[in-house]
Structure formats: structure tokens, C-alpha cells
Amino acid sequence: MAKIPGPPSFDGLKRRIERHRAEGSARKGDHFVRETYRLGLLDARAKAREWFAEYPKAAYWTEVESWRQLDNDQIEFTMRRLPSAD
């Protein structure tokens, strides 16, 4: 009878995440402006709305690039937009 393998190692994933974060400065060449915030839920929603109001999505390609919920009821998120509307 074959033995069932255990869960996969996360070492490869950890290396890929570290490499991606180290290459973060290389993303600067894509001409987007990014800002990362760590706020409470209601404040995070207000900040995102503020960005969309000031930099409309149609003109600046504004978006919430990434987000995650932290243990202490905080939301860490990155907003992204073009530097100017053409």
C-alpha cells in the first residue's frame, strides 16, 4: 500500500515571495504611483474612496493593487494610479 505524501513544503513559495519583494524597486519602471496604507477597516474604505474621487479610474487607471487583513483588525493595502491623466 502506497504511503500518502504529507503537505508540500512552502520553501519554494517563500523564496519566490522574497525574490518578488526584492525586485520591488524594478517595478518602478512601470510608471505607476503606488502608496501602501495600514488602516482600520472604515478608514481604509474612506482612503480608497478618496483616491477614486481624486484620481478617477477611467483617467488614471486607479485601483487597489493588493490588500490583506492583519490580526489587529487593520487592513494593509496598496493603491496604484498613473502619475497623470493624458
PDB file of C-alpha atoms in Angstrom:
ATOM      1  CA  MET A   1       0.000   0.000   0.000  1.00  0.00           C
ATOM      2  CA  ALA A   2       1.353   3.441  -1.002  1.00  0.00           C
ATOM      3  CA  LYS A   3       2.064   5.999   1.659  1.00  0.00           C
ATOM      4  CA  ILE A   4       0.155   9.278   1.333  1.00  0.00           C
ATOM      5  CA  PRO A   5       2.576  12.181   0.996  1.00  0.00           C
ATOM      6  CA  GLY A   6       2.449  14.985   3.542  1.00  0.00           C
ATOM      7  CA  PRO A   7       1.728  18.606   2.719  1.00  0.00           C
ATOM      8  CA  PRO A   8       4.124  20.329   0.343  1.00  0.00           C
ATOM      9  CA  SER A   9       6.973  22.438   1.634  1.00  0.00           C
ATOM     10  CA  PHE A  10       6.461  26.178   1.469  1.00  0.00           C
ATOM     11  CA  ASP A  11      10.169  26.875   0.992  1.00  0.00           C
ATOM     12  CA  GLY A  12       9.808  27.450  -2.749  1.00  0.00           C
ATOM     13  CA  LEU A  13       6.907  29.807  -2.245  1.00  0.00           C
ATOM     14  CA  LYS A  14       8.814  31.709   0.448  1.00  0.00           C
ATOM     15  CA  ARG A  15      11.780  32.143  -1.918  1.00  0.00           C
ATOM     16  CA  ARG A  16       9.507  33.420  -4.713  1.00  0.00           C
ATOM     17  CA  ILE A  17       7.855  35.949  -2.379  1.00  0.00           C
ATOM     18  CA  GLU A  18      11.243  37.170  -1.118  1.00  0.00           C
ATOM     19  CA  ARG A  19      12.541  37.493  -4.684  1.00  0.00           C
ATOM     20  CA  HIS A  20       9.410  39.392  -5.747  1.00  0.00           C
ATOM     21  CA  ARG A  21       9.753  41.806  -2.824  1.00  0.00           C
ATOM     22  CA  ALA A  22      13.452  42.308  -3.547  1.00  0.00           C
ATOM     23  CA  GLU A  23      12.597  43.143  -7.165  1.00  0.00           C
ATOM     24  CA  GLY A  24      10.023  45.690  -5.976  1.00  0.00           C
ATOM     25  CA  SER A  25      12.306  48.526  -6.986  1.00  0.00           C
ATOM     26  CA  ALA A  26      12.333  47.098 -10.521  1.00  0.00           C
ATOM     27  CA  ARG A  27       8.572  47.744 -10.725  1.00  0.00           C
ATOM     28  CA  LYS A  28       9.292  51.462 -10.566  1.00  0.00           C
ATOM     29  CA  GLY A  29       9.870  51.406 -14.321  1.00  0.00           C
ATOM     30  CA  ASP A  30       6.184  50.739 -14.968  1.00  0.00           C
ATOM     31  CA  HIS A  31       5.341  54.432 -14.326  1.00  0.00           C
ATOM     32  CA  PHE A  32       2.611  53.812 -11.758  1.00  0.00           C
ATOM     33  CA  VAL A  33       2.417  55.732  -8.497  1.00  0.00           C
ATOM     34  CA  ARG A  34       1.855  53.447  -5.519  1.00  0.00           C
ATOM     35  CA  GLU A  35       1.123  54.108  -1.876  1.00  0.00           C
ATOM     36  CA  THR A  36       0.684  51.496   0.818  1.00  0.00           C
ATOM     37  CA  TYR A  37      -1.506  52.131   3.855  1.00  0.00           C
ATOM     38  CA  ARG A  38      -2.244  50.265   7.074  1.00  0.00           C
ATOM     39  CA  LEU A  39      -5.585  51.459   8.468  1.00  0.00           C
ATOM     40  CA  GLY A  40      -8.694  50.259  10.252  1.00  0.00           C
ATOM     41  CA  LEU A  41     -11.481  48.932   8.016  1.00  0.00           C
ATOM     42  CA  LEU A  42     -13.597  52.089   7.900  1.00  0.00           C
ATOM     43  CA  ASP A  43     -10.564  54.335   7.453  1.00  0.00           C
ATOM     44  CA  ALA A  44      -9.231  52.051   4.703  1.00  0.00           C
ATOM     45  CA  ARG A  45     -12.511  52.275   2.806  1.00  0.00           C
ATOM     46  CA  ALA A  46     -12.523  56.057   3.188  1.00  0.00           C
ATOM     47  CA  LYS A  47      -8.935  56.319   1.918  1.00  0.00           C
ATOM     48  CA  ALA A  48      -9.710  54.162  -1.136  1.00  0.00           C
ATOM     49  CA  ARG A  49     -12.801  56.281  -1.898  1.00  0.00           C
ATOM     50  CA  GLU A  50     -10.642  59.387  -1.549  1.00  0.00           C
ATOM     51  CA  TRP A  51      -8.212  58.040  -4.148  1.00  0.00           C
ATOM     52  CA  PHE A  52     -11.007  57.140  -6.573  1.00  0.00           C
ATOM     53  CA  ALA A  53     -12.576  60.585  -6.128  1.00  0.00           C
ATOM     54  CA  GLU A  54      -9.291  62.441  -6.643  1.00  0.00           C
ATOM     55  CA  TYR A  55      -7.943  60.154  -9.385  1.00  0.00           C
ATOM     56  CA  PRO A  56     -10.877  58.743 -11.408  1.00  0.00           C
ATOM     57  CA  LYS A  57     -10.340  55.188 -12.595  1.00  0.00           C
ATOM     58  CA  ALA A  58     -11.111  55.996 -16.239  1.00  0.00           C
ATOM     59  CA  ALA A  59      -8.370  58.634 -16.439  1.00  0.00           C
ATOM     60  CA  TYR A  60      -5.714  57.369 -14.023  1.00  0.00           C
ATOM     61  CA  TRP A  61      -6.318  53.584 -14.058  1.00  0.00           C
ATOM     62  CA  THR A  62      -6.672  53.823 -10.279  1.00  0.00           C
ATOM     63  CA  GLU A  63      -7.076  50.526  -8.466  1.00  0.00           C
ATOM     64  CA  VAL A  64      -6.492  48.745  -5.196  1.00  0.00           C
ATOM     65  CA  GLU A  65      -3.471  46.752  -6.285  1.00  0.00           C
ATOM     66  CA  SER A  66      -3.317  44.430  -3.272  1.00  0.00           C
ATOM     67  CA  TRP A  67      -4.713  44.139   0.219  1.00  0.00           C
ATOM     68  CA  ARG A  68      -4.636  41.894   3.256  1.00  0.00           C
ATOM     69  CA  GLN A  69      -6.324  41.803   6.624  1.00  0.00           C
ATOM     70  CA  LEU A  70      -3.950  41.875   9.585  1.00  0.00           C
ATOM     71  CA  ASP A  71      -4.507  40.307  13.005  1.00  0.00           C
ATOM     72  CA  ASN A  72      -5.319  43.556  14.814  1.00  0.00           C
ATOM     73  CA  ASP A  73      -8.341  44.426  12.606  1.00  0.00           C
ATOM     74  CA  GLN A  74      -6.142  46.510  10.336  1.00  0.00           C
ATOM     75  CA  ILE A  75      -6.172  46.424   6.548  1.00  0.00           C
ATOM     76  CA  GLU A  76      -2.899  46.828   4.677  1.00  0.00           C
ATOM     77  CA  PHE A  77      -3.466  47.830   1.070  1.00  0.00           C
ATOM     78  CA  THR A  78      -1.636  49.353  -1.864  1.00  0.00           C
ATOM     79  CA  MET A  79      -3.286  51.900  -4.134  1.00  0.00           C
ATOM     80  CA  ARG A  80      -1.978  52.316  -7.675  1.00  0.00           C
ATOM     81  CA  ARG A  81      -2.543  55.039 -10.285  1.00  0.00           C
ATOM     82  CA  LEU A  82      -0.899  56.673 -13.253  1.00  0.00           C
ATOM     83  CA  PRO A  83       1.015  59.848 -12.400  1.00  0.00           C
ATOM     84  CA  SER A  84      -1.136  61.975 -14.722  1.00  0.00           C
ATOM     85  CA  ALA A  85      -4.143  61.688 -16.986  1.00  0.00           C
ATOM     86  CA  ASP A  86      -3.404  62.220 -20.668  1.00  0.00           C
TER      87      ASP A  86
END
